[in-house]
Amino acid sequence: MSTVAPPGELVTVVEDGPSPASVRMEQFARVLGRWVGAIALALVFFSILIMTRGSNPITVFSDAWVNTIQSPFAMQQALVKAGPMILAALAVVVPARAGLVNVGGEGQLLIGAVAAAGVAQVSDGRLAGPVLIVLMALAGLIAGALWSGLAAFLRVTAQVNEAVGTLLLNFIALDLLLFLIFQPWKDPNGTGQPASPPLQADAHLPMFPGSTVNIGIIIAVVAAILTWALLRFTRWGFKLAVAGGNPEAARRAGMPVSSLLMSSMLLGGAFAGLGGMLYYAGTEFQLRPGIMASIGYTAFLASWLVRHRPLAVVVSATVLSILIVSGDSLQIDSDLPAATINILTGLLLIAVLGWTQMPWRKSKGSA
Amino acid sequence: MNIFVDILSGGVSGGTSIMYAALGETVSERSGVINLGTEGCMLMGAFSGFAVTSLTGSPWLGILAAAAAGGALALIHAILVVTRKSNQFASGLSLLFLALGLTALYGSGFVGQQINGFDPIAIPGLSAIPILGPVLFDQNILTYLSYVIAPALWFVIFRTRIGLMLRTAGESAEVLTVNGYSIAKVRYIAVVTGGIFAGVGGAYLSVAYSQSWFENMIVGRGFIAVALVVFAAWDPLKVIGGAYLFGSALALSPVLQARGYEINQFALDMLPFLLTLVLLVFLGRRAVDSTPAELRKVFDNARA
């Protein structure tokens, strides 16, 4: 494997001269510069593309700024999405520590929402709101864990690559949801649109006074801190990192690699499943087609954007949520399809993946 | 026609799209690069093929444009993973987002338009054969082409010098370097070739199969194609069978509905994905044994 980096990349080798601290600083400045450059480049490309469709990028950006960043309503929308997205991003972070790729955030969110709705369906108004919320949260956690756990189980027992497995399970979860809301769970009192019956009002998640933001975002941030602590301070977190870094060495050291891989996926899936429940009981209150709107896939990018750091994921997921919400501004103000914003998401990640790689991690090869 | 023939012929016409994409992905993965962006390349192909056919009236120009668009998107993947050594899964998925956005931005004006694409042409004589005739010989020109391309690709991969270089890049890349060849060059060519095939597979959907364009019309076929390559053990001939199997699973629900069966379509829509998963489980071991060694490194270590 060629390890030759492009010119200008090898400057950071510590040999003699400056102290490690100042080298660190220089590296930090370099990395920061690359980030700014990468994001600027993505914005420039995006501007050129929308110019070819006759839109003035300055107007588009300023409209998006006014109607997203400066709009309390839009920012609340973004925070509402950020909760589940952070949780789904944690579902990428934890397995990644063990060297696994979980592309199944979307499916795990969906199945969490389906499980929560299922509990509500069975309860049928007989349970008090708070009891139902707890049961729904449990159902979401378990369903998400089972969904990712299935992919992990197939990986450990039948060597089915987990990226492919989780990806396929996304579509199965989506079809399951559609199957349910088009027939068995269809709201009998609903309009023509297929959707499950609305969740009883006392089982809606508590909201911050005077806003549409529910406590989901708090739960997500707590989960991120918990994940950070687990990975950093526990034996389990340490073993996970060893198994992810060099499974062969971990195996020789007597570590139960298979159950480590399993547990990382189970925990990740549980997070995403909880995210799905929060989105259902906090915002949507009904299952409907397109309920997740790719939050799970965007969460995958959010985790990669910060290279799977549990605390940084809070920031990246929030930024991407704001970006998604600003897509609505493109649609309303600039008459561009809302999905256009995916271009910027894609370009940002391409720029960050390709051109902000930490130089000292470069030697890892093409993996 | 009986229901069995309907499902099989639907399987061939619906599976051809997946087959093109999976053949391309076979080339890419043989060189040691997995491209989850295959879904995105198919989208780019579906849109470009439709748009150019609509603007010029020539479906052949449409296919050419689709190939170019799929190849161009794959080139970004090649730059990211070969030159910049980024993670292959993350790069592939960002390409999908890029393609979703680009095709939505440029495609909005084409939704609902009519085109003159490739219609089925019954081959005289052959199409009269019972069962096989309607299944294999009452298809469109792109499907007929695939009958030739898939075996030809097998020949190129396993029986020619180019194929040997491709497989070497995927099995033990250092050997290429030792012999004075560039690993990067082989992989670039392989990944872009994969994108070209995926582009054609996407255009097959918009220009031949449904002759329409709408946002995100690939809905997972590209991901199925990637999974299909794994259980076809990176062999173009096995890809044919797998593609028709999925095509048939996809054809099941329209065929049954057309006959008035009261079924929930979405239960059947799960089928191709479940089938893929089940087949991966049963063929998993065998597939793992034939995984190109360089690709296995990618599968085994996914850290940033």
XYZ file of C-alpha atoms in Angstrom:
671
model
C 0.000 0.000 0.000
C 1.419 3.304 -0.986
C 1.813 5.656 1.915
C 3.005 8.586 -0.135
C 0.992 11.621 0.837
C 0.602 14.641 -1.423
C 3.164 17.421 -0.935
C 2.668 19.504 2.132
C 1.210 16.643 4.069
C 4.275 15.331 5.815
C 5.306 18.516 7.545
C 3.997 17.353 10.870
C 6.521 14.591 11.474
C 8.058 15.144 14.880
C 11.811 14.788 14.655
C 13.617 17.583 16.400
C 13.243 21.261 17.002
C 9.904 22.556 18.256
C 8.308 21.059 21.333
C 5.459 18.580 20.839
C 3.029 21.171 22.160
C 3.783 23.713 19.464
C 3.731 20.949 16.861
C 0.304 20.035 18.160
C -0.767 23.660 17.820
C 0.558 23.851 14.306
C -1.285 20.673 13.435
C -4.450 22.084 14.936
C -4.149 25.282 12.918
C -3.514 23.265 9.787
C -6.544 21.067 10.403
C -8.707 24.090 11.168
C -7.558 25.738 7.961
C -8.436 22.643 5.999
C -11.908 22.561 7.539
C -12.597 26.165 6.658
C -11.259 25.601 3.148
C -13.317 22.440 2.677
C -16.555 24.064 3.803
C -15.907 27.179 1.705
C -15.259 25.011 -1.338
C -18.483 23.095 -0.807
C -20.403 26.365 -0.578
C -18.800 27.688 -3.761
C -19.666 24.546 -5.741
C -23.198 24.636 -4.396
C -23.528 28.293 -5.422
C -22.365 27.557 -8.945
C -24.862 24.727 -9.256
C -27.857 26.761 -8.161
C -26.718 29.617 -10.396
C -27.039 27.294 -13.366
C -30.699 26.969 -12.423
C -31.140 30.717 -12.487
C -31.032 31.324 -8.743
C -28.874 34.014 -7.214
C -26.854 32.245 -4.492
C -26.619 35.413 -2.392
C -30.392 35.751 -2.326
C -30.767 32.019 -1.647
C -28.304 32.088 1.238
C -29.689 35.260 2.767
C -33.268 33.984 2.478
C -32.188 30.720 4.046
C -30.418 32.650 6.798
C -33.387 34.887 7.551
C -35.972 32.131 7.333
C -33.950 29.465 9.124
C -31.327 30.815 11.497
C -33.313 33.944 12.400
C -36.659 32.186 12.496
C -37.568 30.830 15.932
C -40.004 28.420 14.305
C -37.401 26.965 11.938
C -34.780 26.697 14.673
C -37.281 24.828 16.847
C -37.931 22.501 13.903
C -34.204 21.907 13.651
C -33.857 21.140 17.372
C -36.765 18.715 17.146
C -34.974 16.843 14.369
C -31.588 17.098 16.086
C -32.647 14.857 19.002
C -33.319 11.720 16.962
C -30.431 12.559 14.657
C -27.939 12.726 17.524
C -29.210 9.378 18.797
C -29.002 7.832 15.325
C -25.488 9.251 14.978
C -24.521 7.617 18.280
C -25.744 4.397 16.663
C -22.892 4.920 14.187
C -20.368 6.105 16.773
C -20.455 3.115 19.136
C -20.140 0.341 16.520
C -17.478 2.380 14.712
C -15.376 2.143 17.884
C -15.430 -1.620 17.347
C -14.643 -1.205 13.663
C -18.199 -1.811 12.485
C -20.149 0.242 9.953
C -23.790 0.776 10.895
C -25.614 2.243 7.914
C -28.899 1.187 9.471
C -29.733 4.266 11.528
C -32.732 4.997 9.332
C -34.205 1.520 9.796
C -33.469 1.514 13.524
C -35.218 4.873 13.920
C -38.180 3.598 11.927
C -38.482 0.368 13.875
C -38.254 2.309 17.152
C -41.149 4.505 16.043
C -43.088 1.445 14.872
C -42.556 -0.310 18.217
C -43.660 2.778 20.136
C -46.751 3.103 17.974
C -47.382 -0.613 18.490
C -47.398 -0.173 22.264
C -49.827 2.725 21.911
C -51.944 0.594 19.607
C -52.150 -2.256 22.115
C -52.777 0.083 25.054
C -55.602 1.677 23.058
C -56.060 4.499 25.540
C -56.233 2.257 28.601
C -52.882 3.321 30.059
C -52.124 6.648 31.643
C -49.857 8.926 29.586
C -46.667 8.741 31.685
C -46.853 4.936 31.941
C -47.326 4.726 28.218
C -44.341 7.009 27.573
C -42.079 4.767 29.645
C -43.358 1.628 27.940
C -42.967 3.203 24.506
C -39.400 4.266 25.300
C -38.591 0.719 26.391
C -40.194 -0.679 23.244
C -38.176 1.737 21.107
C -34.920 0.827 22.832
C -35.552 -2.903 22.485
C -36.785 -2.754 18.897
C -33.812 -0.669 17.787
C -31.394 -2.996 19.553
C -33.012 -6.058 17.981
C -32.876 -4.490 14.531
C -29.167 -3.647 14.689
C -28.544 -6.790 16.729
C -29.888 -8.884 13.886
C -27.319 -7.368 11.538
C -24.588 -7.887 14.142
C -25.687 -11.477 14.721
C -25.522 -12.185 10.990
C -22.077 -10.619 10.876
C -20.756 -12.663 13.776
C -22.338 -15.994 12.822
C -22.654 -15.955 9.031
C -20.093 -13.265 8.193
C -22.668 -11.111 6.423
C -21.029 -7.711 6.128
C -22.810 -5.429 8.594
C -22.849 -2.414 6.279
C -24.789 -4.395 3.698
C -26.963 -6.072 6.346
C -28.005 -2.864 8.100
C -28.660 -1.206 4.741
C -31.040 -3.973 3.680
C -32.804 -3.847 7.046
C -33.565 -0.153 6.420
C -35.750 -1.047 3.498
C -37.384 -3.914 5.374
C -38.242 -1.572 8.259
C -39.685 0.987 5.848
C -41.838 -1.587 4.076
C -42.975 -2.934 7.431
C -44.095 0.544 8.468
C -45.876 1.085 5.159
C -47.526 -2.321 5.411
C -48.838 -1.493 8.884
C -50.213 1.958 8.114
C -51.828 0.947 4.846
C -53.776 -1.863 6.487
C -53.700 -3.233 10.033
C -52.906 0.027 11.824
C -54.646 2.408 9.454
C -56.481 5.132 11.327
C -60.180 4.347 10.750
C -61.126 7.976 11.420
C -58.310 9.400 9.334
C -58.500 11.234 6.037
C -57.543 9.425 2.856
C -53.844 9.620 3.780
C -52.525 6.393 5.256
C -51.403 6.946 8.857
C -51.728 5.268 12.223
C -54.237 6.649 14.744
C -52.961 9.739 16.595
C -51.201 9.164 19.898
C -53.301 10.037 22.973
C -52.539 13.602 24.036
C -51.339 12.825 27.573
C -48.641 10.523 26.139
C -46.997 13.276 24.118
C -43.486 14.079 25.325
C -43.289 17.174 27.550
C -42.335 20.306 25.663
C -40.387 23.353 26.683
C -42.885 26.055 27.638
C -43.833 28.314 24.778
C -42.151 26.197 22.107
C -42.589 23.130 19.941
C -39.324 21.655 21.199
C -39.736 18.484 23.261
C -37.403 16.968 25.810
C -35.982 14.632 23.140
C -33.007 16.907 22.551
C -32.089 16.777 26.268
C -32.295 12.984 26.272
C -30.093 12.879 23.186
C -27.440 15.119 24.710
C -27.450 13.024 27.897
C -27.034 9.905 25.744
C -24.069 11.513 23.995
C -22.379 12.324 27.306
C -23.110 8.810 28.556
C -21.590 7.342 25.406
C -18.510 9.494 25.768
C -18.066 8.360 29.371
C -18.685 4.718 28.521
C -16.172 4.702 25.712
C -13.589 6.665 27.620
C -13.714 5.437 31.181
C -15.009 1.869 31.224
C -13.236 -1.426 30.614
C -15.866 -2.186 28.016
C -15.008 0.994 26.122
C -11.347 0.139 26.201
C -11.895 -3.413 24.996
C -14.114 -2.125 22.225
C -11.353 0.133 20.982
C -8.853 -2.723 21.078
C -11.209 -5.049 19.209
C -11.827 -2.307 16.667
C -8.170 -1.470 16.259
C -6.836 -4.978 15.911
C -9.334 -7.826 16.282
C -6.602 -10.453 15.994
C -4.640 -8.964 18.881
C -7.811 -8.660 20.924
C -8.626 -12.298 20.279
C -5.124 -13.379 21.336
C -5.474 -11.317 24.498
C -8.501 -13.432 25.305
C -11.130 -10.799 24.619
C -14.551 -12.021 23.544
C -14.451 -10.182 20.226
C -17.786 -11.482 18.939
C -19.710 -10.380 21.996
C -17.929 -7.030 21.966
C -19.043 -6.472 18.384
C -22.565 -7.598 19.273
C -22.783 -5.342 22.323
C -21.612 -2.271 20.402
C -24.289 -2.777 17.778
C -26.969 -3.530 20.373
C -26.236 -0.323 22.257
C -26.073 1.704 19.046
C -29.353 0.310 17.766
C -31.005 0.928 21.131
C -30.030 4.603 20.887
C -31.476 4.923 17.397
C -34.629 3.028 18.394
C -35.109 5.446 21.269
C -34.612 8.274 18.781
C -37.417 6.883 16.659
C -39.705 6.679 19.688
C -38.873 10.286 20.637
C -39.644 11.501 17.161
C -42.969 9.666 17.182
C -44.064 10.659 20.700
C -42.552 14.131 20.584
C -43.329 15.502 17.145
C -45.183 13.267 14.745
C -47.714 11.481 17.013
C -48.677 9.331 14.026
C -46.830 6.926 11.756
C -46.961 8.146 8.176
C -45.014 7.457 4.974
C -41.816 9.469 4.857
C -41.881 10.029 8.614
C -38.091 9.879 9.047
C -37.179 11.844 5.915
C -33.656 10.373 5.830
C -32.735 11.540 9.350
C -30.963 8.200 9.803
C -28.841 8.535 6.691
C -27.961 12.118 7.530
C -26.984 10.911 11.008
C -24.488 8.537 9.399
C -22.890 11.537 7.730
C -23.029 13.495 10.998
C -20.966 10.807 12.692
C -18.417 10.631 9.881
C -18.193 14.402 9.738
C -16.613 14.407 13.204
C -14.997 10.989 12.838
C -17.184 9.319 15.432
C -16.558 11.534 18.464
C -19.604 11.196 20.703
C -19.655 14.765 21.996
C -18.847 16.400 18.677
C -21.726 14.462 17.151
C -24.111 16.724 19.078
C -22.782 19.688 17.127
C -22.568 18.057 13.715
C -26.060 16.545 13.969
C -27.512 19.891 15.010
C -25.805 21.675 12.128
C -27.078 19.103 9.641
C -30.594 19.400 11.109
C -30.487 23.139 10.513
C -29.317 22.426 6.973
C -32.261 20.058 6.375
C -34.723 22.616 7.682
C -33.174 25.293 5.478
C -34.112 23.060 2.540
C -37.686 24.181 3.130
C -36.569 27.772 2.682
C -35.047 26.849 -0.694
C -38.392 25.383 -1.697
C -40.547 28.252 -0.459
C -38.348 31.281 -1.111
C -36.274 30.266 -4.102
C -38.521 27.745 -5.838
C -35.807 25.099 -5.786
C -36.746 21.518 -4.779
C -36.184 20.974 -1.036
C -34.010 17.961 -1.855
C -31.510 20.373 -3.444
C -30.022 20.838 0.010
C -28.723 17.254 -0.255
C -26.144 18.606 -2.697
C -24.659 20.763 0.022
C -24.773 17.893 2.530
C -23.004 15.626 0.044
C -20.406 18.228 -0.945
C -19.659 19.086 2.681
C -19.027 15.484 3.540
C -16.944 14.883 0.422
C -14.811 17.907 1.271
C -14.452 16.976 4.921
C -13.788 13.276 4.247
C -11.263 13.902 1.530
C -9.482 16.996 2.649
C -9.555 17.316 6.417
C -8.137 13.921 7.324
C -5.830 14.211 10.320
C -2.309 13.897 8.938
C -1.191 11.618 11.760
C -3.944 9.172 10.962
C -3.076 9.058 7.317
C -1.033 5.875 7.527
C -4.050 3.695 8.212
C -4.288 2.731 4.542
C -7.342 2.723 2.383
C -9.611 1.340 5.071
C -50.103 -16.117 -20.393
C -49.959 -17.750 -17.037
C -48.875 -16.076 -13.853
C -45.545 -17.902 -13.778
C -44.530 -16.514 -17.158
C -45.652 -13.033 -16.080
C -43.464 -13.102 -13.004
C -40.448 -14.446 -14.880
C -40.699 -11.985 -17.716
C -41.225 -9.194 -15.210
C -38.162 -10.547 -13.456
C -36.029 -10.314 -16.566
C -37.218 -6.840 -17.534
C -37.102 -5.507 -13.974
C -33.876 -7.321 -13.100
C -31.877 -5.980 -16.034
C -31.459 -2.629 -14.307
C -30.016 -4.308 -11.234
C -27.888 -6.542 -13.449
C -26.130 -3.639 -15.173
C -25.396 -1.985 -11.844
C -24.211 -5.223 -10.258
C -21.952 -6.029 -13.222
C -20.324 -2.642 -12.819
C -19.977 -3.083 -9.085
C -18.362 -6.471 -9.732
C -15.625 -4.740 -11.714
C -15.158 -2.106 -9.015
C -15.055 -4.596 -6.141
C -12.738 -6.936 -8.062
C -10.227 -4.096 -7.897
C -10.742 -3.739 -4.145
C -13.162 -0.802 -3.990
C -16.771 -1.084 -2.806
C -19.067 1.705 -3.963
C -22.246 2.266 -1.947
C -22.685 5.240 -4.243
C -23.872 2.778 -6.889
C -27.358 3.882 -5.869
C -26.323 7.473 -6.615
C -24.704 6.543 -9.948
C -27.957 4.835 -10.942
C -29.914 7.956 -10.025
C -27.589 10.151 -12.065
C -27.950 7.723 -14.960
C -31.722 7.552 -14.679
C -32.020 11.317 -14.690
C -29.408 12.081 -17.381
C -30.726 9.319 -19.610
C -34.254 10.593 -19.335
C -33.349 14.260 -19.740
C -31.149 13.749 -22.792
C -33.674 11.409 -24.406
C -36.348 13.998 -23.800
C -34.271 16.862 -25.187
C -32.782 15.125 -28.228
C -35.411 12.482 -28.903
C -32.702 9.844 -29.110
C -32.682 7.180 -26.405
C -29.197 6.115 -27.512
C -27.835 9.568 -26.767
C -29.679 9.257 -23.465
C -27.847 6.048 -22.625
C -24.547 7.675 -23.551
C -25.282 10.610 -21.249
C -26.308 8.226 -18.485
C -23.041 6.333 -18.796
C -21.106 9.586 -18.635
C -23.030 10.843 -15.599
C -22.670 7.558 -13.698
C -18.974 7.455 -14.542
C -18.457 11.067 -13.467
C -20.017 10.480 -10.064
C -17.951 7.333 -9.597
C -14.839 9.343 -10.478
C -15.422 11.425 -7.335
C -15.540 8.175 -5.369
C -12.280 7.082 -6.950
C -10.591 10.379 -6.101
C -11.817 10.169 -2.508
C -10.947 6.562 -1.772
C -7.957 5.873 -4.036
C -6.108 9.189 -3.926
C -7.396 10.660 -0.654
C -7.755 7.292 1.106
C -11.112 8.148 2.639
C -13.422 5.535 4.060
C -15.201 3.755 1.228
C -18.583 3.421 2.930
C -18.772 7.050 3.984
C -17.625 8.287 0.592
C -20.203 6.153 -1.199
C -23.028 7.426 0.939
C -22.028 11.070 0.474
C -22.160 10.478 -3.272
C -25.698 9.240 -2.859
C -26.663 12.498 -1.173
C -24.961 14.503 -3.892
C -26.849 12.552 -6.555
C -30.175 12.901 -4.741
C -29.712 16.656 -4.621
C -28.402 17.098 -8.159
C -31.151 15.033 -9.754
C -33.806 16.814 -7.695
C -32.413 20.225 -8.668
C -32.156 19.554 -12.397
C -34.915 16.967 -12.621
C -37.845 18.986 -11.316
C -38.705 20.218 -14.825
C -38.778 16.713 -16.267
C -41.264 15.107 -13.892
C -44.343 13.903 -15.766
C -42.828 14.334 -19.229
C -43.290 11.742 -21.966
C -40.418 10.279 -23.946
C -39.985 7.780 -26.751
C -37.687 5.313 -25.074
C -36.847 1.699 -25.779
C -39.974 -0.402 -26.241
C -39.983 -4.195 -26.171
C -39.191 -5.801 -29.520
C -40.385 -9.365 -29.938
C -37.779 -11.391 -31.810
C -39.568 -13.239 -34.630
C -39.498 -16.986 -34.186
C -37.704 -17.059 -30.829
C -40.474 -15.193 -29.025
C -42.917 -17.916 -30.055
C -41.140 -20.567 -27.965
C -43.416 -21.492 -25.056
C -42.422 -19.889 -21.712
C -38.852 -18.995 -22.768
C -40.093 -16.909 -25.688
C -42.110 -14.325 -23.769
C -39.684 -14.381 -20.859
C -36.435 -13.876 -22.771
C -37.254 -12.756 -26.303
C -39.984 -10.158 -25.907
C -37.808 -7.557 -24.224
C -36.199 -4.238 -25.109
C -32.846 -3.761 -26.775
C -30.966 -3.000 -23.549
C -32.035 -6.342 -22.127
C -30.850 -8.132 -25.277
C -27.541 -6.293 -24.957
C -27.174 -7.492 -21.386
C -27.374 -11.115 -22.607
C -24.112 -10.456 -24.440
C -22.431 -8.071 -22.011
C -22.600 -10.245 -18.901
C -20.785 -13.276 -20.407
C -18.388 -10.924 -22.196
C -17.533 -9.319 -18.877
C -16.920 -12.750 -17.362
C -14.524 -13.447 -20.216
C -12.698 -10.160 -19.751
C -12.337 -10.629 -15.986
C -11.200 -14.260 -16.011
C -9.578 -14.824 -19.359
C -7.751 -11.657 -20.387
C -4.710 -9.715 -19.354
C -6.809 -6.706 -18.357
C -8.915 -8.957 -16.147
C -5.812 -10.361 -14.545
C -4.598 -6.876 -13.677
C -8.007 -6.029 -12.264
C -8.073 -9.137 -10.081
C -4.507 -8.563 -8.968
C -5.414 -5.070 -7.789
C -8.083 -6.680 -5.650
C -6.140 -9.698 -4.430
C -2.569 -8.620 -3.857
C -2.082 -5.093 -5.028
C 1.659 -5.041 -4.281
C 2.244 -7.470 -7.118
C 1.103 -4.788 -9.539
C 3.584 -2.307 -8.124
C 6.389 -4.870 -8.258
C 5.643 -5.407 -11.939
C 5.647 -1.710 -12.684
C 1.923 -1.100 -12.918
C -0.010 1.528 -11.004
C -2.554 0.228 -8.491
C -4.241 3.613 -8.456
C -4.684 3.641 -12.226
C -6.273 0.189 -12.265
C -8.646 1.148 -9.460
C -9.596 4.452 -11.046
C -10.501 2.679 -14.257
C -12.399 -0.050 -12.405
C -14.424 2.340 -10.232
C -15.323 4.596 -13.147
C -16.291 1.550 -15.238
C -18.529 0.506 -12.367
C -20.163 3.939 -12.392
C -20.705 3.777 -16.154
C -22.509 0.449 -15.818
C -24.576 1.739 -12.907
C -25.504 4.807 -14.952
C -26.754 2.568 -17.762
C -28.662 0.482 -15.207
C -30.357 3.612 -13.936
C -31.159 4.807 -17.442
C -32.630 1.403 -18.174
C -35.291 2.202 -15.573
C -36.146 5.681 -16.823
C -35.629 5.238 -20.574
C -36.779 1.656 -21.141
C -38.620 0.134 -18.176
C -40.918 2.869 -16.880
C -40.135 5.613 -19.452
C -40.668 8.254 -16.807
C -38.629 10.265 -14.313
C -39.397 11.083 -10.709
C -37.297 12.052 -7.694
C -35.413 9.192 -6.002
C -36.773 6.641 -8.488
C -34.093 4.008 -7.819
C -35.421 3.271 -4.279
C -32.769 0.834 -3.121
C -32.013 -1.027 -6.343
C -28.419 0.187 -6.193
C -28.005 -1.178 -2.668
C -29.507 -4.498 -3.772
C -26.961 -4.519 -6.598
C -24.101 -4.076 -4.115
C -25.401 -6.929 -1.958
C -25.977 -9.062 -5.039
C -22.321 -8.800 -6.009
C -21.327 -10.279 -2.654
C -23.456 -13.344 -2.902
C -22.721 -13.752 -6.584
C -19.163 -14.220 -5.309
C -17.859 -11.506 -7.656
C -18.752 -13.576 -10.733
C -20.655 -11.878 -13.610
C -22.381 -15.125 -14.618
C -23.851 -15.579 -11.147
C -24.884 -11.930 -11.195
C -27.278 -12.783 -14.057
C -29.171 -15.326 -11.991
C -29.235 -13.110 -8.920
C -30.520 -10.108 -10.874
C -33.403 -12.121 -12.333
C -34.224 -13.525 -8.923
C -34.599 -9.992 -7.520
C -36.399 -8.805 -10.610
C -38.906 -11.614 -10.073
C -39.333 -10.714 -6.413
C -39.942 -7.108 -7.453
C -42.375 -8.202 -10.181
C -44.443 -10.294 -7.793
C -46.567 -7.517 -6.345
C -47.567 -5.761 -9.612
C -48.319 -9.122 -11.243
C -50.495 -10.304 -8.373
C -52.265 -6.963 -8.135
C -52.959 -6.939 -11.851
C -54.760 -10.223 -11.326
C -56.930 -8.769 -8.632
C -55.390 -10.492 -5.625
C -56.193 -8.591 -2.431
C -52.710 -8.234 -1.020
C -50.876 -5.482 0.752
C -48.211 -4.424 -1.701
C -45.740 -3.459 0.989
C -45.558 -6.926 2.487
C -44.349 -8.087 -0.929
C -42.028 -5.130 -1.373
C -40.057 -6.435 1.570
C -39.402 -9.641 -0.306
C -36.370 -8.694 -2.423
C -34.597 -7.252 0.618
C -35.448 -10.233 2.829
C -34.401 -12.562 0.057
C -31.044 -10.801 -0.267
C -30.451 -11.111 3.449
C -31.417 -14.789 3.573
C -29.253 -15.626 0.587
C -26.323 -13.750 2.114
C -26.719 -15.870 5.241
C -26.740 -19.139 3.352
C -24.073 -18.215 0.866
C -22.180 -16.109 3.361
C -19.369 -18.529 4.108
C -18.764 -19.340 0.492
C -18.887 -15.685 -0.453
C -16.401 -14.807 2.274
C -13.970 -17.377 0.950
C -13.966 -15.731 -2.449
C -13.795 -12.137 -1.217
C -10.954 -10.295 -2.946
C -8.294 -9.901 -0.256
C -7.963 -6.132 -0.600
C -11.728 -5.783 -0.264
C -11.674 -7.901 2.858
C -9.351 -5.352 4.450
C -11.969 -2.700 3.740
C -14.730 -4.858 5.224
C -12.750 -5.758 8.316
C -11.565 -2.374 9.372
C -13.957 0.473 9.106
C -12.456 2.993 11.473
C -11.954 6.591 10.511
